[in-house]
Structure formats: structure tokens, C-alpha cells
Amino acid sequence: MTSLKGLTSDPRVTVRRAGAPSTNRGCVVYWMQRAQRALDNPALDVAVTAANVLHQPVVIFLAPVPFYPHANLRHYAFLAQGIPDTAEPARERGIGFILRRYPEHSLLKFCEEVGASLVIGDENPMREPHHWRELAAKMLSVPLWTVDADVIVPSKLLEKEQYAARVIRPRLQQRRAEFLKPLANLKAKIEWEKPRGLKALPDDGSIDLTEDWKDLDRSVQPVDNFRGGTTEALKLLKEFVTHKLAHYPERHGKPEVDGTSRLSPYLHFGHIGPHTVALAVEKSRAPRSAKDDFLDQLITWRELSVNFVHFNSLYDSIESTPDWAHRTLAKHARDKRPVTYSRDQLEHAETHDHLWNAAQRQMLHAGWMHNYMRMYWAKKILEWSPSPAVAYQTAVCLNDKYFLDGRDPNGYAGIAWAIAGKFDRPWLERPIFGTIRYMSGKAARKKFDADKYIKQMGELDGSVPQRAKRKPKTRMLRGRGSR
Ligand SMILES: Cc1cc2nc3c(=O)[nH]c(=O)nc-3n(C[C@H](O)[C@H](O)[C@H](O)COP(=O)(O)OP(=O)(O)OC[C@H]3O[C@@H](n4cnc5c(N)ncnc54)[C@H](O)[C@@H]3O)c2cc1C
């Protein structure tokens, strides 16, 4: 039988506040933030296992706040769509689900109300969520463990920043079999019964989560080409594994072809986890080479990005670049730019380059972009900005604002790769870029049918509503009345 000690020795688990959970009363609280799903969620499995050992019920606490960094209406709409898909299957496993929202979002208060004996959280390497976990560890009066639920190989096992895919790949491969296993999706032995009077919002999708959030940036509208939630994610996964995976090697570099999984928004919000995706791919009948190509993106490149954000605190700034890239960008910082565009012009897709404008329109209106076009998009921002530092900030700002999968380690790593040579090597020296790898529209046109892609994006115009408003600084944990 599993013991609590056995659980904390699992490398996915980090004990943030030590101590023995009370055994004679209370419940285990799963503070759900990054892994917003009931299916194949290692953090939820740890919570249920601990609750079963303690003979206590387990309850999920999900409490969205409007001050999540760089999040806007588009992101919250997607998040909200996923809630019923988490609440219902959780209940089927005997697990409680309590939804609250700012300003009733206090974890501390909730733990007091339900008499928590132990809090389980999920891991998030990004600056602010990481800080919230540290704060929670200080402020809670019961133990807090977090679980690295959204990667295959736990981040801490990699020990330090890995500087290239070829370096991290063998290390991940070595540990993959140990961690890429079907999850237990355990049932709670003691079913959760909601105490009378405990406040909870309806979790069936019937309420507007963002109502009254006066400072929320509502300028970026929800999209209709992606719908949030585990059900949609599983549908896309099935479609991908059945019809697209076998052709992934030859099609995934072609933006005009629908040849990739489009799962990035779901992976970002945790509506689906990498275990579910990787195991479905392994189980499929696609050729081994196609499986390997895809898993290299899902595991090597994705977990290289998580490793970057986990170990490099400068992940969203040009300061995160390797020394050679710093030197070459500095040497060429004053090179004459044949053309420069302001952030506003770029945002509105107002450049001379039709291919780039098409990609920008895809970002504005679909909240997503193909990987090849993301690389091209960022490289051209470097070429057309007054300096590399300005280019970097423009790319981070637009990426986080418009992509459903923005505000994610993959975005920071992708921008660092494209603009600042991260994970790459020096190439032939040229103006502006120095030895940073260059991409041209001409080369792009040789690789894929650029005119077809431009046409596909043609119906979308470049208009965007007003600018974002500033968000207030608010404490994450205390809730109502905090400053
Ligand atoms: C400048 C730039 C910005 C980017 N911004 C983001 C971002 O904000 N959010 C985001 O999730 N990805 C980002 N990427 C990475 C990549 O482009 C997307 O993950 C991918 O295009 C998503 O489409 P998909 O789900 O169909 O991918 P698929 O090809 O189906 O791949 C499956 C999954 O593997 C992961 N993956 C694929 N390619 C990469 C990659 N190059 N790096 C890391 N992980 C990868 C993603 O989680 C993806 O969902 C960026 C890349 C660049 C170059």
C-alpha cells in the first residue's frame, strides 16, 4: 500500500511546506492552477492517493483571478470553456470541485472553511505562479506539496539549464520509460460531500467568470476556431492520431497544410496533459519515424522550454541569450535597417511583406500560428525593429497578448531561439542579424505554398480593438480585502 512517505519520495513531488497532515479530520485540497483537468493529472492522482491513505475526502479548488500576468478576455473565455469538462469527471471519481473567482479566490480562507489537512498544488515554472506557490508555502498552516504534472520527466531531475535540444534529448530519453506510463485516475475512497453553506459558483459553464472584473483587458476577443476543454482536446488528439500523425514528418513544416495537432492551447491550459498525448501517439499505428518526429516536439522541445523557464530567471528578456549571441547582436545593433516598423504597425499587420502580414492576421484572429510562421514572424520583427531589445519585447508582448497558447514556456523559448540564438549555433554573418540564423521570404516560398497560405489568411483583416489597460497588483492568496 502507498504511504505518504512513498508519495513525497516521488521525484514529481516537491514538499514546499513540510509537516504531517492531520489524520483525524479534514480533507485534502487540490489547488488547481496549471493542470486544469480531471483526466491523467498526476497532481490530482497524488491528492487522491494521499486522501485515501488519510481516509479523508478530496476537493479541487479552482479560483481564477483577473491579474494573471498578461491574460485577457480571450484567455479567460478559453479557460472558462474547460471548467465543466473538469468538474463533472472529478465528481464521477468522488472528488469535490469548488469554483470561485476573484475577489473570492483566497486559498487560505478556503482551506480554513473546509478544514484542509494537506494541500496539493501543480507546478508552474513561470515567475509569478512560482512566487504564489512560495507564498502559499509560507502562509498556509498545513503541509503543501506541488506536483510537476505537465511534463513527462520532472523538471528538477534535469538539475540545471540545458543549452540545446541535442543535450537534453538523451537525458529525457533515458528517463522517459520511467515516467511515461498510464496514469491511475484513482477514485476517492471517501466521497466528498459539500458542507452546507460552502460557497461555490456553478461549474456548468453558465456563468461569466469575468463579470465585474473592471480592469480586465477586454480588447482581445475570444476566438471561435478553438473551444477550450478536455473534450475538445481529446477530439483533436483522436483526429490527429488517426489522420495526420502518419504524415507528420513531411507535412508539419507546411503552414498551408493542416498537418499538426493544434493541441498547444490545450497543453498550455492543462486541458490535456503530455502523458495522454504521448501515450495515444505511442499506441497508434503510424510509422515509428512519424511517432519519433512528433514526440521530439512534444517532449524534447517542449520540455527544453520548460527547463529554460525553470532555470533561467531572465527567460522573457533578451538578457537570457548566450554570450556569442549577445556579442553578435551588439556588434550589429547600429546597422542600418532598410525598413523599420513600430509595434503598432506590426500589431496591425501593416508591413510590406504579405506573408508576414498573413501570419500576423492568423495570430490576431485565430489566436494561433503555425510553427514555421512563428519562426519567420519573430525573425522579421528582429529585422524591422530599431534594436534587438525592442524586437524582443515586441515579440513577447504580441505573443502573450494574442496567442491562446501564449504566456507559456514554449513562447519564451521560441522567441529566444528566433531572435537571440538560444539553443542554436552561429551561422554566416550578415547585417542586423550578425551570426543569428536568418530566414528569408524567398526561402520560405521554396519550402511551402506561401501564396496559398496568404490566401487562406486573406479574409482576416488587421484591425485590433484598443490597447490593453494596466492591471492592478493584487495578492493571489488572501483574496477579498487584500492590498
Ligand atoms: C517565435 C515562436 C513563438 C512560439 N510561441 C509559442 C507559444 O506561445 N506557445 C506554444 O505553445 N508554443 C509556441 N511556439 C512553439 C510552436 O510553434 C508551437 O508549440 C506549435 O506551433 C503549436 O502547434 P501544434 O500544437 O499544432 O504543434 P505540433 O506540431 O502538433 O506539436 C505538438 C506539441 O509539441 C510542442 N511543440 C511543438 N513545436 C514546439 C517547439 N518548437 N517548441 C516547443 N514546443 C513545441 C507543443 O506543445 C505542441 O502543441 C513558438 C515558437 C516560436 C518559434
XYZ file of C-alpha atoms and ligand atoms in Angstrom:
536
model
C 0.000 0.000 0.000
C 1.219 3.531 -0.804
C 2.297 5.613 2.187
C 2.547 9.386 2.484
C 6.321 8.990 2.684
C 6.249 6.969 -0.530
C 4.350 9.816 -2.220
C 6.830 12.506 -1.183
C 9.773 10.478 -2.457
C 8.249 10.540 -5.976
C 10.538 12.890 -7.995
C 7.462 14.642 -9.386
C 6.537 15.797 -5.897
C 8.137 18.765 -4.115
C 7.397 19.291 -0.442
C 7.043 23.069 -0.131
C 5.732 23.093 3.400
C 6.689 20.069 5.450
C 4.754 18.513 8.286
C 2.356 15.713 8.985
C -1.207 16.177 7.730
C -3.822 15.923 10.436
C -5.178 12.373 10.374
C -8.314 12.724 12.415
C -10.276 15.317 10.454
C -10.492 17.440 7.376
C -9.858 16.849 3.704
C -7.138 17.073 1.090
C -7.368 20.178 -1.097
C -6.053 20.149 -4.656
C -5.264 23.774 -5.516
C -5.716 23.507 -9.288
C -3.955 26.126 -11.394
C -1.864 24.892 -14.301
C -3.189 21.346 -14.814
C -6.864 22.186 -15.365
C -8.165 18.689 -15.991
C -9.530 15.668 -14.171
C -8.098 13.181 -16.672
C -4.489 11.952 -16.457
C -3.478 14.572 -13.950
C -0.545 13.411 -11.776
C -1.236 16.179 -9.222
C -4.833 15.056 -8.795
C -3.681 11.449 -8.522
C -1.284 12.409 -5.722
C -4.105 14.283 -3.954
C -6.468 11.305 -4.211
C -3.804 8.811 -3.124
C -2.928 10.943 -0.081
C -6.617 11.379 0.770
C -7.167 7.617 0.517
C -4.225 6.971 2.851
C -5.603 9.535 5.299
C -9.197 8.242 4.951
C -10.320 11.709 4.023
C -12.197 13.180 1.061
C -10.511 15.305 -1.594
C -11.704 18.528 -3.161
C -10.443 20.570 -6.087
C -10.268 24.333 -5.557
C -10.177 26.382 -8.781
C -10.314 30.149 -8.411
C -9.421 32.254 -11.463
C -8.161 35.801 -10.868
C -8.099 38.751 -13.295
C -4.469 39.656 -12.542
C -2.868 36.585 -14.026
C 0.040 38.195 -15.914
C -0.807 39.260 -19.477
C -4.084 37.327 -19.526
C -7.057 38.932 -21.304
C -10.638 38.112 -22.236
C -9.560 35.687 -24.985
C -7.620 33.583 -22.462
C -10.315 33.608 -19.755
C -13.011 32.599 -22.247
C -10.971 29.538 -23.222
C -10.264 28.724 -19.567
C -13.965 29.006 -18.682
C -14.983 26.685 -21.529
C -12.833 23.970 -19.960
C -14.367 24.068 -16.477
C -17.391 21.732 -16.965
C -15.058 19.158 -18.528
C -13.055 19.099 -15.304
C -15.836 19.367 -12.738
C -18.035 16.544 -13.989
C -15.417 13.762 -14.339
C -13.955 14.806 -10.982
C -17.334 14.237 -9.331
C -17.576 10.846 -11.050
C -14.367 9.944 -9.198
C -15.864 11.031 -5.878
C -13.806 14.232 -5.849
C -15.338 17.586 -4.934
C -14.995 20.576 -7.250
C -15.354 24.108 -5.923
C -15.221 27.012 -8.339
C -14.759 30.527 -7.055
C -13.444 33.653 -8.699
C -11.834 36.924 -7.768
C -12.405 38.511 -5.251
C -13.442 35.271 -3.508
C -10.313 33.469 -4.594
C -8.465 33.063 -1.292
C -6.835 29.656 -0.918
C -6.114 30.318 2.754
C -9.732 31.095 3.510
C -10.957 28.071 1.582
C -8.558 25.793 3.472
C -9.891 27.125 6.762
C -13.506 26.699 5.662
C -13.098 23.041 4.663
C -10.543 22.131 7.349
C -7.759 21.166 4.942
C -5.243 18.681 6.298
C -2.943 18.828 3.265
C -2.768 20.996 0.130
C -1.542 19.634 -3.186
C -0.686 22.081 -5.975
C 0.604 21.688 -9.506
C 3.929 23.111 -10.687
C 4.335 26.119 -12.937
C 7.854 27.381 -13.714
C 6.722 30.889 -14.674
C 7.781 33.722 -12.376
C 4.502 34.840 -10.815
C 2.799 31.450 -10.358
C 6.046 30.113 -8.892
C 6.042 33.017 -6.451
C 2.405 32.273 -5.495
C 3.418 28.735 -4.579
C 6.262 30.030 -2.433
C 3.890 32.441 -0.713
C 1.353 29.686 -0.132
C 4.053 27.566 1.500
C 4.786 30.422 3.910
C 1.197 31.338 4.678
C -0.626 28.017 4.907
C -0.786 26.305 8.254
C -0.911 22.802 6.741
C 1.620 20.982 4.546
C 1.873 21.925 0.861
C 3.248 19.636 -1.831
C 3.412 20.517 -5.511
C 3.454 18.026 -8.372
C 5.195 18.500 -11.730
C 2.105 17.392 -13.604
C 2.580 18.892 -17.073
C 5.856 17.358 -18.177
C 6.878 13.765 -18.670
C 10.285 13.942 -16.941
C 10.153 16.040 -13.757
C 11.979 19.351 -14.250
C 14.063 19.061 -11.109
C 15.725 15.851 -12.323
C 17.470 17.876 -15.038
C 19.217 19.864 -12.293
C 20.324 22.860 -14.404
C 19.669 24.803 -17.599
C 20.212 22.631 -20.689
C 21.574 24.652 -23.556
C 20.466 22.670 -26.622
C 17.946 20.080 -27.781
C 20.792 17.676 -28.520
C 21.896 17.957 -24.875
C 18.520 17.493 -23.219
C 17.228 14.843 -25.679
C 19.330 11.875 -24.423
C 18.679 12.830 -20.810
C 14.921 12.885 -21.393
C 15.055 9.665 -23.377
C 16.928 7.947 -20.577
C 14.150 8.709 -18.077
C 11.153 8.536 -20.409
C 10.137 4.917 -19.811
C 10.140 5.518 -16.054
C 7.622 8.383 -16.285
C 5.645 7.811 -19.475
C 3.151 5.354 -18.045
C -0.648 5.353 -17.971
C -1.927 7.326 -15.003
C -4.064 5.712 -12.327
C -7.003 8.170 -12.427
C -7.906 6.828 -8.984
C -11.295 7.095 -7.365
C -11.596 8.692 -3.948
C -12.404 6.116 -1.269
C -14.214 8.667 0.849
C -16.581 10.621 -1.341
C -16.582 14.408 -0.918
C -19.788 15.876 0.432
C -20.122 19.594 0.096
C -20.620 21.148 3.552
C -23.832 23.088 3.867
C -23.339 26.779 3.148
C -19.928 26.374 1.486
C -19.820 28.956 -1.289
C -19.335 27.653 -4.826
C -20.165 29.032 -8.242
C -21.974 26.911 -10.832
C -19.361 24.934 -12.776
C -21.558 24.008 -15.749
C -20.414 26.926 -17.899
C -23.492 29.015 -17.115
C -21.724 31.990 -15.502
C -19.471 34.702 -16.861
C -16.239 34.277 -14.918
C -15.021 37.745 -15.807
C -18.165 39.659 -14.857
C -17.299 42.809 -12.879
C -13.561 42.412 -13.434
C -13.275 46.094 -14.282
C -9.559 46.161 -15.025
C -9.507 43.110 -17.243
C -8.183 43.721 -20.744
C -11.234 43.022 -22.907
C -9.707 44.330 -26.122
C -8.757 40.866 -27.374
C -11.872 38.947 -28.294
C -12.382 35.191 -27.787
C -11.832 33.083 -30.904
C -14.311 30.668 -32.408
C -11.850 28.300 -34.070
C -10.749 26.778 -30.734
C -13.058 25.762 -27.907
C -11.475 25.101 -24.525
C -11.811 21.864 -22.572
C -10.669 18.269 -22.327
C -13.454 17.004 -24.606
C -12.294 19.192 -27.490
C -8.664 18.348 -26.796
C -9.395 14.614 -26.945
C -11.314 15.131 -30.192
C -8.350 16.936 -31.755
C -5.977 14.270 -30.460
C -8.055 11.468 -31.983
C -8.269 13.293 -35.303
C -4.522 13.901 -35.264
C -3.516 10.369 -34.359
C -5.941 8.806 -36.851
C -5.464 11.063 -39.862
C -2.411 13.285 -39.543
C 0.307 11.642 -37.482
C 1.498 9.263 -40.227
C 2.184 12.291 -42.491
C 3.645 14.487 -39.760
C 7.297 14.280 -40.944
C 6.569 15.674 -44.426
C 3.651 17.966 -43.539
C 4.424 19.596 -40.220
C 6.713 22.171 -41.830
C 3.966 23.381 -44.183
C 1.821 26.212 -42.799
C -0.759 25.972 -45.579
C -1.489 22.332 -44.693
C -3.407 21.338 -41.568
C -0.747 18.805 -40.618
C -0.098 19.371 -36.915
C -2.089 18.564 -33.781
C -3.122 22.142 -32.816
C -3.033 20.949 -29.218
C -0.822 23.773 -27.935
C -3.678 25.859 -26.392
C -4.950 22.752 -24.563
C -1.483 21.819 -23.339
C -0.995 25.394 -22.181
C -4.192 25.466 -20.096
C -3.660 21.896 -18.911
C -6.921 20.761 -20.512
C -4.884 17.837 -21.785
C -1.597 16.573 -20.405
C 1.510 15.385 -22.258
C 1.011 11.823 -20.942
C -2.358 11.481 -22.668
C -0.941 12.802 -25.941
C 2.292 10.810 -25.895
C 0.597 7.535 -24.941
C -2.027 7.935 -27.693
C 0.760 8.548 -30.194
C 2.706 5.515 -28.983
C -0.432 3.369 -29.291
C -1.216 4.456 -32.848
C -0.387 2.533 -35.995
C 1.645 5.368 -37.511
C 5.219 4.602 -38.604
C 7.874 4.778 -35.874
C 9.611 7.666 -37.637
C 6.413 9.775 -37.501
C 5.908 8.995 -33.829
C 9.515 9.922 -33.082
C 9.267 13.207 -35.001
C 6.148 14.227 -33.119
C 7.372 13.106 -29.701
C 10.554 15.086 -30.289
C 8.415 18.258 -30.472
C 6.094 17.290 -27.634
C 8.777 16.072 -25.270
C 12.255 17.315 -26.285
C 11.365 20.828 -27.458
C 8.521 21.382 -25.031
C 10.491 20.189 -22.019
C 13.576 22.112 -23.166
C 11.333 25.191 -22.983
C 10.091 24.297 -19.511
C 13.698 23.709 -18.433
C 14.683 27.142 -19.813
C 11.965 28.943 -17.853
C 12.539 26.829 -14.749
C 16.280 27.519 -14.543
C 16.709 30.911 -16.253
C 15.012 33.779 -14.428
C 15.627 36.090 -17.420
C 13.515 33.905 -19.712
C 11.357 36.741 -21.081
C 14.183 39.169 -21.781
C 16.997 39.451 -24.283
C 19.365 39.096 -21.332
C 18.689 35.353 -21.444
C 20.769 34.984 -24.627
C 24.043 33.063 -24.809
C 27.276 35.116 -24.837
C 28.024 34.599 -28.539
C 24.568 35.902 -29.442
C 24.921 38.919 -27.150
C 28.207 39.820 -28.805
C 26.994 39.457 -32.367
C 23.724 41.339 -31.754
C 25.652 44.151 -30.005
C 28.100 44.371 -32.902
C 25.235 44.812 -35.377
C 22.895 46.853 -33.184
C 23.656 50.040 -35.128
C 23.428 48.517 -38.598
C 21.178 50.484 -40.888
C 17.725 48.890 -41.098
C 16.330 49.193 -44.652
C 12.887 49.438 -43.072
C 11.597 49.717 -39.513
C 8.071 49.370 -38.175
C 6.571 50.483 -34.888
C 4.903 47.961 -32.584
C 1.571 49.422 -33.619
C 2.248 48.842 -37.321
C 3.385 45.304 -36.647
C 0.388 44.607 -34.433
C -1.976 45.753 -37.186
C -0.223 43.670 -39.858
C 0.850 46.790 -41.767
C 4.166 45.766 -43.302
C 5.259 45.471 -46.938
C 5.551 41.659 -46.549
C 2.300 39.861 -47.419
C 3.485 36.570 -45.966
C 4.311 38.189 -42.630
C 1.043 40.122 -42.594
C -0.857 36.875 -43.199
C 0.856 35.277 -40.195
C 0.085 38.312 -38.034
C -3.572 38.125 -39.070
C -3.637 34.474 -38.068
C -2.318 35.500 -34.652
C -4.864 38.310 -34.261
C -7.923 36.395 -35.291
C -7.213 32.694 -34.729
C -5.103 33.076 -31.567
C -2.692 30.511 -33.003
C 0.013 30.291 -35.680
C 1.889 27.508 -37.416
C 5.410 26.815 -36.070
C 7.199 27.721 -39.326
C 5.385 31.045 -39.484
C 6.149 31.749 -35.797
C 9.854 31.416 -36.594
C 9.565 33.678 -39.643
C 7.367 36.137 -37.747
C 9.873 36.609 -34.917
C 12.928 36.789 -37.213
C 11.319 39.594 -39.235
C 10.500 41.506 -36.061
C 14.255 41.470 -35.346
C 14.973 42.662 -38.895
C 12.446 45.518 -38.786
C 12.861 46.827 -35.236
C 15.181 49.671 -34.215
C 17.162 47.342 -31.923
C 17.265 43.678 -30.839
C 15.973 44.620 -27.360
C 12.942 46.403 -28.851
C 12.339 43.439 -31.168
C 12.427 41.033 -28.250
C 9.942 42.997 -26.191
C 7.596 43.439 -29.162
C 7.632 39.720 -29.861
C 6.995 38.795 -26.207
C 4.197 41.343 -25.899
C 2.315 40.273 -29.056
C 2.911 36.568 -28.455
C 1.476 36.754 -24.927
C -1.391 39.023 -25.859
C -2.885 37.202 -28.829
C -1.937 33.530 -28.734
C -4.193 31.199 -26.768
C -1.030 29.253 -26.058
C 0.920 32.430 -25.195
C 2.288 33.181 -21.705
C 3.890 29.754 -21.902
C 7.477 28.479 -21.633
C 7.261 27.441 -25.313
C 6.656 31.071 -26.321
C 9.640 32.446 -24.392
C 11.891 29.666 -25.671
C 10.682 30.150 -29.264
C 11.337 33.883 -29.177
C 14.738 33.364 -27.540
C 15.594 30.878 -30.302
C 14.411 33.105 -33.162
C 15.710 36.480 -32.043
C 18.579 35.676 -29.742
C 20.164 32.425 -30.931
C 19.141 30.424 -27.845
C 19.599 26.651 -28.355
C 21.089 27.427 -31.774
C 24.619 27.960 -33.119
C 26.267 30.828 -35.022
C 25.532 30.978 -38.775
C 27.012 33.051 -41.599
C 27.475 36.704 -40.589
C 25.122 39.256 -42.167
C 23.790 42.757 -41.411
C 21.434 43.258 -38.437
C 21.386 39.536 -37.534
C 25.156 39.115 -37.167
C 25.567 35.349 -36.843
C 21.978 34.720 -35.659
C 20.213 32.381 -38.093
C 18.377 34.300 -40.827
C 15.139 33.388 -42.598
C 14.023 34.902 -45.872
C 10.669 35.094 -47.611
C 12.325 33.637 -50.707
C 13.461 30.533 -48.824
C 10.020 30.209 -47.236
C 8.415 30.215 -50.680
C 10.667 27.339 -51.726
C 9.587 25.298 -48.719
C 5.836 25.665 -48.957
C 2.991 27.219 -50.931
C 3.186 30.713 -49.405
C 0.540 32.151 -51.754
C -1.942 29.512 -50.647
C -1.251 30.379 -47.002
C -1.638 34.117 -47.716
C -4.936 33.397 -49.444
C -6.149 31.299 -46.516
C -5.485 34.221 -44.179
C -6.769 36.746 -46.716
C -10.231 37.117 -45.333
C -8.908 38.265 -41.999
C -8.148 41.964 -41.724
C -5.547 43.529 -39.464
C -7.855 45.521 -37.255
C -7.498 45.214 -33.491
C -9.525 46.991 -30.821
C -7.991 49.403 -28.329
C -4.907 48.856 -26.245
C -4.773 46.833 -23.043
C -5.403 48.633 -19.778
C -2.981 48.180 -16.895
C -3.926 45.517 -14.408
C -3.815 46.129 -10.652
C -1.242 44.455 -8.445
C -3.141 42.166 -6.109
C -2.257 39.424 -3.717
C -3.019 35.952 -5.029
C -3.697 34.067 -1.875
C -5.567 36.277 0.544
C -8.489 37.288 -1.596
C -11.120 39.880 -0.782
C -9.865 42.961 1.017
C -6.170 42.320 0.391
C -3.826 45.024 -0.878
C 8.742 32.618 -32.096
C 7.989 31.421 -31.571
C 6.964 31.599 -30.673
C 6.280 30.492 -30.147
N 5.281 30.714 -29.242
C 4.665 29.647 -28.656
C 3.709 29.849 -27.641
O 3.433 30.979 -27.227
N 3.116 28.745 -27.105
C 3.394 27.475 -27.539
O 2.825 26.508 -27.010
N 4.319 27.266 -28.497
C 4.956 28.296 -29.068
N 5.894 28.079 -30.031
C 6.262 26.688 -30.364
C 5.458 26.052 -31.525
O 5.443 26.900 -32.624
C 4.029 25.693 -31.126
O 4.038 24.930 -29.931
C 3.338 24.846 -32.199
O 3.343 25.531 -33.423
C 1.915 24.544 -31.756
O 1.190 23.915 -32.762
P 0.729 22.409 -32.608
O 0.135 22.182 -31.280
O -0.076 22.065 -33.804
O 2.141 21.646 -32.660
P 2.508 20.151 -33.019
O 3.472 20.182 -34.146
O 1.319 19.310 -33.160
O 3.358 19.701 -31.736
C 2.750 19.127 -30.565
C 3.156 19.901 -29.340
O 4.575 19.883 -29.182
C 5.009 21.134 -28.640
N 5.875 21.818 -29.615
C 5.803 21.784 -30.959
N 6.781 22.561 -31.503
C 7.453 23.091 -30.468
C 8.552 23.979 -30.355
N 9.192 24.466 -31.435
N 8.971 24.349 -29.118
C 8.377 23.879 -28.021
N 7.327 23.024 -28.056
C 6.879 22.633 -29.263
C 3.769 21.977 -28.394
O 3.350 21.800 -27.062
C 2.781 21.376 -29.388
O 1.444 21.588 -29.030
C 6.619 29.173 -30.571
C 7.652 29.006 -31.494
C 8.327 30.105 -31.990
C 9.445 29.885 -32.985
